[in-house]
Coordinates of C-alpha atoms and ligand atoms in Angstrom, one line a residue:
X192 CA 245.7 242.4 181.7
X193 CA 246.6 246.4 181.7
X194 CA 243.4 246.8 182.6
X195 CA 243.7 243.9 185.5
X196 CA 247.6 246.1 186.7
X197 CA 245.8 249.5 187.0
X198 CA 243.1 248.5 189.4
X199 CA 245.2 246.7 191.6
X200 CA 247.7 249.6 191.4
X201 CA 244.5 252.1 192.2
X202 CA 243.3 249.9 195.0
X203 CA 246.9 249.9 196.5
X204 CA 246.8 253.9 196.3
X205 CA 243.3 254.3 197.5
X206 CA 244.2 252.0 200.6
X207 CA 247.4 253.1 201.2
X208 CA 245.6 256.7 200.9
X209 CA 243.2 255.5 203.6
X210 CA 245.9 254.3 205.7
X211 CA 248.0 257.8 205.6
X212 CA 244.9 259.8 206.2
X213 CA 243.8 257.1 208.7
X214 CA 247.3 257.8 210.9
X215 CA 247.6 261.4 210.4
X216 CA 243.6 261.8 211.5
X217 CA 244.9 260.0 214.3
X218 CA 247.7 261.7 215.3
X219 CA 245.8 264.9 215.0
X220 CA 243.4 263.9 217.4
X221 CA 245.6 262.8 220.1
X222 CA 247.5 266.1 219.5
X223 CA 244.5 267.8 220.1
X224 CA 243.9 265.5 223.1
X225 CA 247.5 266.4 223.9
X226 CA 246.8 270.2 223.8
X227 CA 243.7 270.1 226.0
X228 CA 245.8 268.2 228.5
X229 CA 248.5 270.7 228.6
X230 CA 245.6 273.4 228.4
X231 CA 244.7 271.6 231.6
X232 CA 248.1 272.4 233.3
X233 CA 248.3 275.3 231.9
X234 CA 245.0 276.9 233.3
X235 CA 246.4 274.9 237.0
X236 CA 249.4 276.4 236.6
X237 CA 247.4 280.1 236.0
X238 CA 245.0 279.8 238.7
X239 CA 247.7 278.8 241.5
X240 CA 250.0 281.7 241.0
X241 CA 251.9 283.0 244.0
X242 CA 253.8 286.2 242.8
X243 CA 255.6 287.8 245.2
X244 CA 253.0 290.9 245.2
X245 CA 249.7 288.3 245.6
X246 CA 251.9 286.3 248.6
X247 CA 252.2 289.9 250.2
X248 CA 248.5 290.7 250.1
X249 CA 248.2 287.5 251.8
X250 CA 250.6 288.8 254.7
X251 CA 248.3 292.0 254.9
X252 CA 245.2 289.9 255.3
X253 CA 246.9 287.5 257.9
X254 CA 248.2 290.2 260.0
X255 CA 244.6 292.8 259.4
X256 CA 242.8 289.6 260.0
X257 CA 244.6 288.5 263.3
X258 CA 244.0 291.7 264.5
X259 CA 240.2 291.9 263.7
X260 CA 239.8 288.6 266.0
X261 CA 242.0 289.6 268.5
X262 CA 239.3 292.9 268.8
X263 CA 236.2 290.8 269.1
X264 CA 234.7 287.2 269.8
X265 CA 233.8 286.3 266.2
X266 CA 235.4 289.6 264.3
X267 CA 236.8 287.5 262.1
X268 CA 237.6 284.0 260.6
X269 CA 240.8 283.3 262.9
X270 CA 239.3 282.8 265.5
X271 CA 242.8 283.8 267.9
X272 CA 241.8 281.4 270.8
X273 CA 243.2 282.1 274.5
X274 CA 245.8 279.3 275.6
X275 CA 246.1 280.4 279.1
X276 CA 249.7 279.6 278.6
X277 CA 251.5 282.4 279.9
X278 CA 254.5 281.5 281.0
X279 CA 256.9 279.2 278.6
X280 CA 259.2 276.1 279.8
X281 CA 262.5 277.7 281.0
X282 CA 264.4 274.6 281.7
X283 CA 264.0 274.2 285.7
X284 CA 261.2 272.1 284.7
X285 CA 262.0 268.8 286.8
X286 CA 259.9 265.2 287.6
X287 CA 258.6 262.3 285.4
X288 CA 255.6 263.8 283.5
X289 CA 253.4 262.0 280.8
X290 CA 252.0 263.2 277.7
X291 CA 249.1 262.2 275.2
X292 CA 249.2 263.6 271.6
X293 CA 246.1 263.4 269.4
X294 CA 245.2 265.2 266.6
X295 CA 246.6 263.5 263.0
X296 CA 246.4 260.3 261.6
X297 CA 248.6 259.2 264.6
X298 CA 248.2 259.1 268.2
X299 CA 250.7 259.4 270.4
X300 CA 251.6 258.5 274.7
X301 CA 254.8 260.2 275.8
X302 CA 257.2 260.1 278.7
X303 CA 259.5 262.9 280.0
X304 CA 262.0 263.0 282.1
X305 CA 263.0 266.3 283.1
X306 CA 265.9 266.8 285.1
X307 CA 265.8 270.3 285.8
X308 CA 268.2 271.6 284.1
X309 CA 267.9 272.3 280.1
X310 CA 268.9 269.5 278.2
X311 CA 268.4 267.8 275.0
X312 CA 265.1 265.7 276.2
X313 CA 264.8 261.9 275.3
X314 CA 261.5 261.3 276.0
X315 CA 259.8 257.3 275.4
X316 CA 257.0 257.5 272.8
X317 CA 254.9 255.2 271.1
X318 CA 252.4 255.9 268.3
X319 CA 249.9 254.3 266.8
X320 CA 247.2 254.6 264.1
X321 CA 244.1 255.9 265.1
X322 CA 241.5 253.1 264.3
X323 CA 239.3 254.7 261.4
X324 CA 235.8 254.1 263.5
X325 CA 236.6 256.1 266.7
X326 CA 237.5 259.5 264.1
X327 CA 233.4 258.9 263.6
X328 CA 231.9 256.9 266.5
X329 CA 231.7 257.7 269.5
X330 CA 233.3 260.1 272.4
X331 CA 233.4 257.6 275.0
X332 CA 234.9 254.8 272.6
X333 CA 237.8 257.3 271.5
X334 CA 238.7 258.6 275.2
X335 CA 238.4 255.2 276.5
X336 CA 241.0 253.9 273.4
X337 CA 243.5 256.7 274.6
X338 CA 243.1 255.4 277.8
X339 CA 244.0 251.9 277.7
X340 CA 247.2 252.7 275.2
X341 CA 248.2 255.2 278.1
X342 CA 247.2 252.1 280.5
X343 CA 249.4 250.3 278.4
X344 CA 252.1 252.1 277.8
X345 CA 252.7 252.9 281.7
X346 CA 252.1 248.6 282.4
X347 CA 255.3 248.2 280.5
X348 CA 257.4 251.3 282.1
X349 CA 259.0 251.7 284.9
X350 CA 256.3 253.2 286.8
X351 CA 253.3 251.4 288.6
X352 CA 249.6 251.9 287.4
X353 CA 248.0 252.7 290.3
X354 CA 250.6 254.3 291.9
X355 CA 250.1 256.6 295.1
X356 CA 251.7 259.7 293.4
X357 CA 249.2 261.1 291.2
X358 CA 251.1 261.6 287.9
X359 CA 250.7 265.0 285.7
X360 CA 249.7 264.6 282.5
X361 CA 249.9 267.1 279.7
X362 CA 246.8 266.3 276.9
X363 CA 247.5 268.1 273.5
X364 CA 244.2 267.6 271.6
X365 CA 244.9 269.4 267.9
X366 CA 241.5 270.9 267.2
X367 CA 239.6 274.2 268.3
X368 CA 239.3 274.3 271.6
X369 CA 237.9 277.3 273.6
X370 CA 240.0 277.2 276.6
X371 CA 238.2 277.8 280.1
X372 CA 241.6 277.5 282.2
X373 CA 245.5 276.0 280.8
X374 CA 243.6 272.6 281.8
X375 CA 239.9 272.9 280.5
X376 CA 238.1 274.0 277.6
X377 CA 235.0 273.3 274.9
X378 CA 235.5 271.4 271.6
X379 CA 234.2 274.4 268.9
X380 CA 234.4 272.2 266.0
X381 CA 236.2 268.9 264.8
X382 CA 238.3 269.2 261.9
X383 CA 240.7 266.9 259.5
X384 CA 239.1 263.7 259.2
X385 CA 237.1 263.7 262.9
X386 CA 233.4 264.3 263.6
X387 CA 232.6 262.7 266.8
X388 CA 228.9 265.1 267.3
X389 CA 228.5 264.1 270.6
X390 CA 231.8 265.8 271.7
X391 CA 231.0 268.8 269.9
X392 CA 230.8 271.4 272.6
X393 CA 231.8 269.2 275.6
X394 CA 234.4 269.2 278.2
X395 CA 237.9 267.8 276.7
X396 CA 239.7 267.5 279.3
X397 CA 236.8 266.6 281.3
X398 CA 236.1 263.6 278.9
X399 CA 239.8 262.3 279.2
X400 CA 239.6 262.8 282.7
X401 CA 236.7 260.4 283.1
X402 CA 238.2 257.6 280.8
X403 CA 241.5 257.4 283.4
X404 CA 239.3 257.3 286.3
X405 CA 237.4 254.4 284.0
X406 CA 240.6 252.7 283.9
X407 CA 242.2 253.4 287.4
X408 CA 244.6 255.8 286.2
X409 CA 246.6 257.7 289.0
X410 CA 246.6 260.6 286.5
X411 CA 245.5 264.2 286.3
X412 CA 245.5 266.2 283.1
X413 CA 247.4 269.3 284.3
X414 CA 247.2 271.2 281.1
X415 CA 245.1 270.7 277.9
X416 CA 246.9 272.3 274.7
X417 CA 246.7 272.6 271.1
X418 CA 249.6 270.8 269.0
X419 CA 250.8 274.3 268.1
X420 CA 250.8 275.5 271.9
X421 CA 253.3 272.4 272.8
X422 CA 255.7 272.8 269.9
X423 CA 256.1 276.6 270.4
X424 CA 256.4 275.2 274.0
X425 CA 259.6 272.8 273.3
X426 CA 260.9 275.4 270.7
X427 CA 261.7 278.0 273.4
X428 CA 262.3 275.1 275.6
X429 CA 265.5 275.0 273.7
X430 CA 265.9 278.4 272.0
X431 CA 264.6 281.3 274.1
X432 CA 264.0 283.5 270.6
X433 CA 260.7 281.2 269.6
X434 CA 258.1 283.0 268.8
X435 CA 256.0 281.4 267.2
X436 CA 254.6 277.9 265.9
X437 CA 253.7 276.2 263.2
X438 CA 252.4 272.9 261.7
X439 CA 252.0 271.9 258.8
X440 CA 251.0 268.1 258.5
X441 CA 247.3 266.5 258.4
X442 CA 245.9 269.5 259.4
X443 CA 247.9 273.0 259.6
X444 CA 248.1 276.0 262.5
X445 CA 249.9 278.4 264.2
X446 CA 250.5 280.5 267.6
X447 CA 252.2 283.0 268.8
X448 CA 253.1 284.8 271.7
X449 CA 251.0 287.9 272.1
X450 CA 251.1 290.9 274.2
X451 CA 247.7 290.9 276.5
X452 CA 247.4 294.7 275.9
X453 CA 246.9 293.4 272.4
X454 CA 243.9 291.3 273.7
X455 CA 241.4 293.8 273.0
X456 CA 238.4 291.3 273.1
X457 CA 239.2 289.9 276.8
X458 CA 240.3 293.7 277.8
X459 CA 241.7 293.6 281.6
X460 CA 243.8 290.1 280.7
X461 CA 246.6 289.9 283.1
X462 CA 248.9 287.5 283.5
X463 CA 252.7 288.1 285.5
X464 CA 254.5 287.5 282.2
X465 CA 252.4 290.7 280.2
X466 CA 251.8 288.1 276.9
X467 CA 250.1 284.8 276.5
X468 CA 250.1 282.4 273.3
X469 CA 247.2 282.6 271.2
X470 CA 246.1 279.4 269.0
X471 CA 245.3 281.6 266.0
X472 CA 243.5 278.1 264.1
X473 CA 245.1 280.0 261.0
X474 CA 243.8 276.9 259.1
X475 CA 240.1 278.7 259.1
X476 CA 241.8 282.1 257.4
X477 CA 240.2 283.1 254.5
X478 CA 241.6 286.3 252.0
X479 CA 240.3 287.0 248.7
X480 CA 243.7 287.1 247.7
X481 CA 244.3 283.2 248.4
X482 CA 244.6 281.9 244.8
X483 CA 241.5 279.5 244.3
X484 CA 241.3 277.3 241.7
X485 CA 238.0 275.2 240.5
X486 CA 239.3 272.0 242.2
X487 CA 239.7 274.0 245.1
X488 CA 235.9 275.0 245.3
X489 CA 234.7 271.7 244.1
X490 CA 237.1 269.5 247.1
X491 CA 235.3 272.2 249.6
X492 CA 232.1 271.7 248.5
X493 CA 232.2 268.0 248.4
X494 CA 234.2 268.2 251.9
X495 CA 232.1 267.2 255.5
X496 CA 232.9 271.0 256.3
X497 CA 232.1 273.3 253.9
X498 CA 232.9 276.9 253.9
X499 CA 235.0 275.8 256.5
X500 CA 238.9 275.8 256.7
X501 CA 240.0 277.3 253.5
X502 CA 243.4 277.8 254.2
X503 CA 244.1 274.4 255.0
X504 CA 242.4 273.0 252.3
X505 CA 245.0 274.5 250.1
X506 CA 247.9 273.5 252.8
X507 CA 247.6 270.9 254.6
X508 CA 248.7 267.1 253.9
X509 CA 245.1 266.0 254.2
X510 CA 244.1 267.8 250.8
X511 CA 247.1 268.2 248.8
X512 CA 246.8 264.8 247.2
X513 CA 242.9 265.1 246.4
X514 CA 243.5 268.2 245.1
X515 CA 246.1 266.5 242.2
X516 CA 243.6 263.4 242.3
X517 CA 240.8 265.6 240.7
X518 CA 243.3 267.2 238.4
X519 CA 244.3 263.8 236.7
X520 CA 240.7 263.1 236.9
X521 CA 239.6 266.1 235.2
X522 CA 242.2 265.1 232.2
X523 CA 241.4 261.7 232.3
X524 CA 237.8 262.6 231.3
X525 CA 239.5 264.8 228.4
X526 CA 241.7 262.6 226.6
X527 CA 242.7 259.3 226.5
X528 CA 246.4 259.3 228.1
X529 CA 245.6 257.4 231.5
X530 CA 244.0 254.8 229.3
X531 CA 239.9 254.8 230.1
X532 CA 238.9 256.4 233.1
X533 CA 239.8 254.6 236.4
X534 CA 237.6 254.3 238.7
X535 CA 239.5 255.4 241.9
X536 CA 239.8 258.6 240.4
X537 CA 236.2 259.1 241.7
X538 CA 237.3 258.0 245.4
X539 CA 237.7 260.8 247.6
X540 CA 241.3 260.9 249.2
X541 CA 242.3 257.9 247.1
X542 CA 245.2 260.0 246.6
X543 CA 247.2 260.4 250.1
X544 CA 249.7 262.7 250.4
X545 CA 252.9 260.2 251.1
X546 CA 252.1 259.0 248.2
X547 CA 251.7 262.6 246.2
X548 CA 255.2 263.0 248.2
X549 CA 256.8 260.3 246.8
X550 CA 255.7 261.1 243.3
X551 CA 256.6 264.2 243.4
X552 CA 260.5 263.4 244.8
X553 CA 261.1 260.7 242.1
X554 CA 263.9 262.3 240.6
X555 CA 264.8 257.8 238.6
X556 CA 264.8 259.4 234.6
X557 CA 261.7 257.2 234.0
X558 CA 259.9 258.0 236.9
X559 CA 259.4 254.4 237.9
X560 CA 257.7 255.4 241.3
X561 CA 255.1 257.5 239.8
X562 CA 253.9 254.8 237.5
X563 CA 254.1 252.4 240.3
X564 CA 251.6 254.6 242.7
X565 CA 249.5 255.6 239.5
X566 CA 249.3 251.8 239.0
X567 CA 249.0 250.6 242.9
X568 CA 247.3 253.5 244.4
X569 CA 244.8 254.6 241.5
X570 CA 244.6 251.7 239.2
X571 CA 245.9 253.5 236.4
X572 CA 248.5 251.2 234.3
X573 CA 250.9 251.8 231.8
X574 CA 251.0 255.3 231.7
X575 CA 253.2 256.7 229.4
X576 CA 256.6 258.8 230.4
X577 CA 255.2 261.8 229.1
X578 CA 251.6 262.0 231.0
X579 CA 253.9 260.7 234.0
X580 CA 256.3 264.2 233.7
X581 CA 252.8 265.6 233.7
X582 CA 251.8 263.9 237.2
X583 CA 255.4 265.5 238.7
X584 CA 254.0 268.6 237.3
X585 CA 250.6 268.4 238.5
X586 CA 252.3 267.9 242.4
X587 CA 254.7 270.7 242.5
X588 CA 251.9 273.3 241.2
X589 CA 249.8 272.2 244.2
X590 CA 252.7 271.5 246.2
X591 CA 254.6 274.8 245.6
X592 CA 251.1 276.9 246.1
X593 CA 250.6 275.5 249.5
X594 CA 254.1 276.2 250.6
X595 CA 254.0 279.6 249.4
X596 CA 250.9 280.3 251.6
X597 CA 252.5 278.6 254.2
X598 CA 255.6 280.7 253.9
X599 CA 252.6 284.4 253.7
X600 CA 251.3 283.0 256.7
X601 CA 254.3 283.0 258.8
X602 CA 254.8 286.8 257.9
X603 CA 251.5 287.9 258.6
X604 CA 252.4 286.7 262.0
X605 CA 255.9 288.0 262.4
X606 CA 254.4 291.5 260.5
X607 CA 251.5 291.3 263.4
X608 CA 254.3 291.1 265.9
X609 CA 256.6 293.9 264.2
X610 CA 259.1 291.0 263.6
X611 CA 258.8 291.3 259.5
X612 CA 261.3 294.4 259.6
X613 CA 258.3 296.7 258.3
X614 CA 257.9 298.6 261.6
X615 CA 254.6 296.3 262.3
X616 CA 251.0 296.8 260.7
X617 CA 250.4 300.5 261.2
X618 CA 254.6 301.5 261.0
X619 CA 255.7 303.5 258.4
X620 CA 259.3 303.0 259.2
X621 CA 261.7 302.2 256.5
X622 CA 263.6 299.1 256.5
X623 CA 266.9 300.0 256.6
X624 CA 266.0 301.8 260.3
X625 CA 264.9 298.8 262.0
X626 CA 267.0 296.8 264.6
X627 CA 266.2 293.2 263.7
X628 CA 265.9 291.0 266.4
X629 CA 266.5 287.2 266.0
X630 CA 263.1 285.7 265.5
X631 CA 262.6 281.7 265.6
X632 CA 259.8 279.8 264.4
X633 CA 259.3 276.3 265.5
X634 CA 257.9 274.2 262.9
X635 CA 256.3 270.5 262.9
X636 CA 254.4 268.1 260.5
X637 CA 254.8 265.9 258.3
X638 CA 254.5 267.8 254.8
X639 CA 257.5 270.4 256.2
X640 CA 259.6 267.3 257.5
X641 CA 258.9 264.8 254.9
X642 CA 258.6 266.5 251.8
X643 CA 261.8 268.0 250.6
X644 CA 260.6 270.5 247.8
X645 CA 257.6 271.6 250.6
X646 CA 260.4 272.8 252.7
X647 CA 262.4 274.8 249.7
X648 CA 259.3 276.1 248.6
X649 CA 258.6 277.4 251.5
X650 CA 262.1 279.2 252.4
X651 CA 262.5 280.3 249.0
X652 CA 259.4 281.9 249.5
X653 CA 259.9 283.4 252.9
X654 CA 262.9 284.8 251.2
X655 CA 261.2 286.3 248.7
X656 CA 258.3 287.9 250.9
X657 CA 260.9 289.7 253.6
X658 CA 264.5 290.2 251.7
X659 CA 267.4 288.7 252.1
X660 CA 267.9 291.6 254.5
X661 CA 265.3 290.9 257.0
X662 CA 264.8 287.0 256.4
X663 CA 268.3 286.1 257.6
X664 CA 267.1 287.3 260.7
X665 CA 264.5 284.6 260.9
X666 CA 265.4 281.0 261.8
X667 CA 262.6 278.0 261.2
X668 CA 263.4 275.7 263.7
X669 CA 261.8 272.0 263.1
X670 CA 261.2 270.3 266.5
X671 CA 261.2 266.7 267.2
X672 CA 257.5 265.7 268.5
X673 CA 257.6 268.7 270.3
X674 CA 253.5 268.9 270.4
X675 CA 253.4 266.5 273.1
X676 CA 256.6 266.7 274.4
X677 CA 255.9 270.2 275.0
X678 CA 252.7 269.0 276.5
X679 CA 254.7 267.2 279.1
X680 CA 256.9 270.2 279.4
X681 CA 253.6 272.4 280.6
X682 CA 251.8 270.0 282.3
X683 CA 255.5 270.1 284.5
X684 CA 255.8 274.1 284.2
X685 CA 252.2 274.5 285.3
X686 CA 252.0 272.2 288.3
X687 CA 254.5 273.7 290.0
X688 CA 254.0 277.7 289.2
X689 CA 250.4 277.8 289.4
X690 CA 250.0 280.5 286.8
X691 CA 247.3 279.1 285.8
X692 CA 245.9 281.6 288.7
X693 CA 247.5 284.5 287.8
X694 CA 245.5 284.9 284.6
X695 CA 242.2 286.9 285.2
X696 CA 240.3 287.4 282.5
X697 CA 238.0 290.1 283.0
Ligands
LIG246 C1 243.2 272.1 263.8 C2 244.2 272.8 264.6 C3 245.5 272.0 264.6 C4 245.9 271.7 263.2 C5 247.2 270.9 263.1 C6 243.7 271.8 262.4 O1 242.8 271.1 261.6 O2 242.0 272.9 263.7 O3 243.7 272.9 266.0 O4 246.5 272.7 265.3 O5 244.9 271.1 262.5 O6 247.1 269.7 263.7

């Protein structure tokens, strides 16, 4: 019977011995899994570091950079395109003038009413989704879309379709575009999530053209401009300081208003103003100080465009969510707290940035919006609150990186302009004896409208980069659909100035 009581009471120890060693082996190995997790963040964290010091080598390399391609036709990555815009709305600008906006996930047909006098503009828009197939297909189908909404859209107005005025239309088409006049020029390349080949290298302006004739449209396109071009265009519209222009949404970009003795490459430029905006198509800059990490190499490398728009691939509200998508992946393949690997995480741009965005603001204590979207939007269920805090984590690296680039971009310009306080690229001037002058930069998109902690990034780190000194002097200015209202704006400023004319390039 003693005999029978010690090997039960052995058993019990050997089992319950099993059991302990069976939990702690456990928990070991999920801390381990735990550790290479955070050792995932951690390298993230490393590899997107924005010190002030890197962020100013950044604004060296903009402003050297913007220089080099304002020397010579391909002297560098930025590829400072001619606008032809040389004269900016004023606020005399006065008729009915329509606008088409296309460029981001949304397309967009505008109506202005200028009265001639500056006023706060009220302009009828409508947008709509860009049908997936025309961003591929082909040009015809795409130009022939944006003509029947414009058909459309005027049916229901107040003005007639055919009518016997012929109606000025402003056409701001947000890709690279080397501009043969204010109202023609050459698609160089698509970019975002177009790649239409037969348009590559062709008339735009011409192509739109055609499609209204198509349809019977009364309607000539009186200017053709980059998104950037018509919101620096409704930004002095309403505040004469505007300098500059920026988006920051699908894609990102920015002008500025150059001197043409600057122009070195198109030496001779004149135009009666003495400037004219240059499309710098900043999303194409490239710095060996930009702070790449592996995700960043792998998303290019996987991407239609390779090599190819490296700045905006760390902006722009296109990549910013595949960027995070891959990180999760990559920890998801380490350890086991997503559950087993979900299949979306394979998907290209399964991740979309409103949906990053919203993950990123929930600020509910159990972050009941990230497990939502990792639930809805990658098929990842009941994560725990703890590899949730990590997803928060995993957006604000990426999300505060791009800002802060965003933010060095902007300087490069206003230091390329002598507007950054330090007496301009080549001046050795110190701060304290520079005038400031009140410098305003219109901004648009939806990453620096939508996305709260994009915007205070991106001040904080303006901040930062000039001094509280020289940044106070600086105003970013967000305009209200200003790409194409500021179309509409030009397409009224240029048909009745004929600039256009006064520019010869020579
Ligand atoms: C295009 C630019 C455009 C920007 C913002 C970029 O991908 O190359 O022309 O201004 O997106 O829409």
């Amino acid at each position: 019977m003693g005999k029978v009581v010690l090997g039960v009471a052995v058993g019990v120890a050997v089992a319950a011995c099993a059991v302990a060693a069976l939990v702690v082996g456990r928990r070991v190995r999920s801390r381990k899994k735990w550790k290479r997790v955070v050792g995932v963040l951690k390298e993230l964290e490393e590899s997107c570091e924005t010190t002030v010091g890197r962020l100013r080598q950044v604004v060296d390399a903009m402003a050297v950079e913007m220089h080099a391609g304002l020397a010579s036709e391909g002297g560098s990555k930025l590829k400072m395109l001619l606008t032809f815009v040389d004269d900016l709305p004023s606020g005399s600008e006065k008729g009915i003038f329509y606008a088409l906006d296309l460029g981001g996930t949304n397309f967009r047909v505008l109506r202005v009413e200028l009265g001639g006098q500056r006023s706060d503009l009220d302009p009828d828009v409508v947008q709509q989704p860009i049908p997936e197939q025309l961003m591929t297909g082909k040009s015809e189908d795409l130009f022939d879309f944006i003509a029947s909404s414009l058909y459309q859209f005027v049916e229901k107005g107040n003005d007639s379709v055919q009518s016997l005025v012929t109606k000025e239309l402003g056409f701001t088409f947000s890709f690279p575009v080397k501009q043969t006049s204010v109202s023609s020029g050459v698609l160089i390349k698509w970019t975002k999530a177009f790649a239409i080949k037969d348009m590559v290298g062709k008339e735009v302006a011409g192509a739109l053209q055609q499609a209204l004739d198509r349809k019977g449209l009364n309607m000539r396109v009186a200017v053709l401009v980059n998104d950037t071009v018509g919101t620096l265009a409704l930004g002095h519209y309403h505040d004469a300081d505007t300098v500059a222009a920026v988006i920051i949404g699908t894609g990102t970009n920015a002008c500025y208003w150059e001197r043409t003795d600057a122009i070195i490459k198109c030496q001779g430029l004149l135009t009666t103003s003495g400037g004219l905006v240059v499309n710098m198509e900043w999303g194409n800059f490239w710095s060996s100080h930009l702070p790449r990490t592996s995700y960043d190499i792998k998303l290019d490398a996987e991407s239609p465009n390779p090599n190819d728009q490296g700045f905006e691939k760390m902006i722009s509200g296109m990549y910013l969510g595949d960027i995070v998508r891959r990180v999760i992946l990559r920890m998801s393949e380490q350890s086991d707290i997503f559950g087993p690997v979900s299949s979306s995480l394979y998907l290209p741009f399964a991740l979309r940035m409103p949906a990053m965005a919203a993950m990123h603001g929930d600020d509910s204590p159990e972050l009941m919006e990230v497990a939502r979207i990792l639930n809805d939007v990658l098929d990842i269920p009941d994560v725990p609150l703890k590899a949730r805090k990590l997803v928060v984590k995993i957006c604000d690296v990426v999300t505060r990186r791009a800002a802060r680039l965003a933010a060095a971009g902007i300087v490069g310009i206003l230091k390329k302009i002598g507007r950054d306080g330090s007496g301009g690229i080549t001046g050795g001037r110190s701060r304290s004896d520079i005038k400031m002058r009140r410098t305003v930069v219109a901004v648009e998109g939806s990453l620096y409208t939508q996305c709260t902690m994009f915007r205070e990034y991106l001040h904080e780190a303006l901040h930062e980069i000039l001094g509280e000194d020289i940044a106070r002097h600086v105003v970013i200015n967000v305009t209200e659909d200003g790409s194409g209202t500021g179309a509409a704006l030009l397409a009224a400023s240029h048909s009745s100035s004929g600039s256009v004319d006064n520019i010869q390039p020579v």
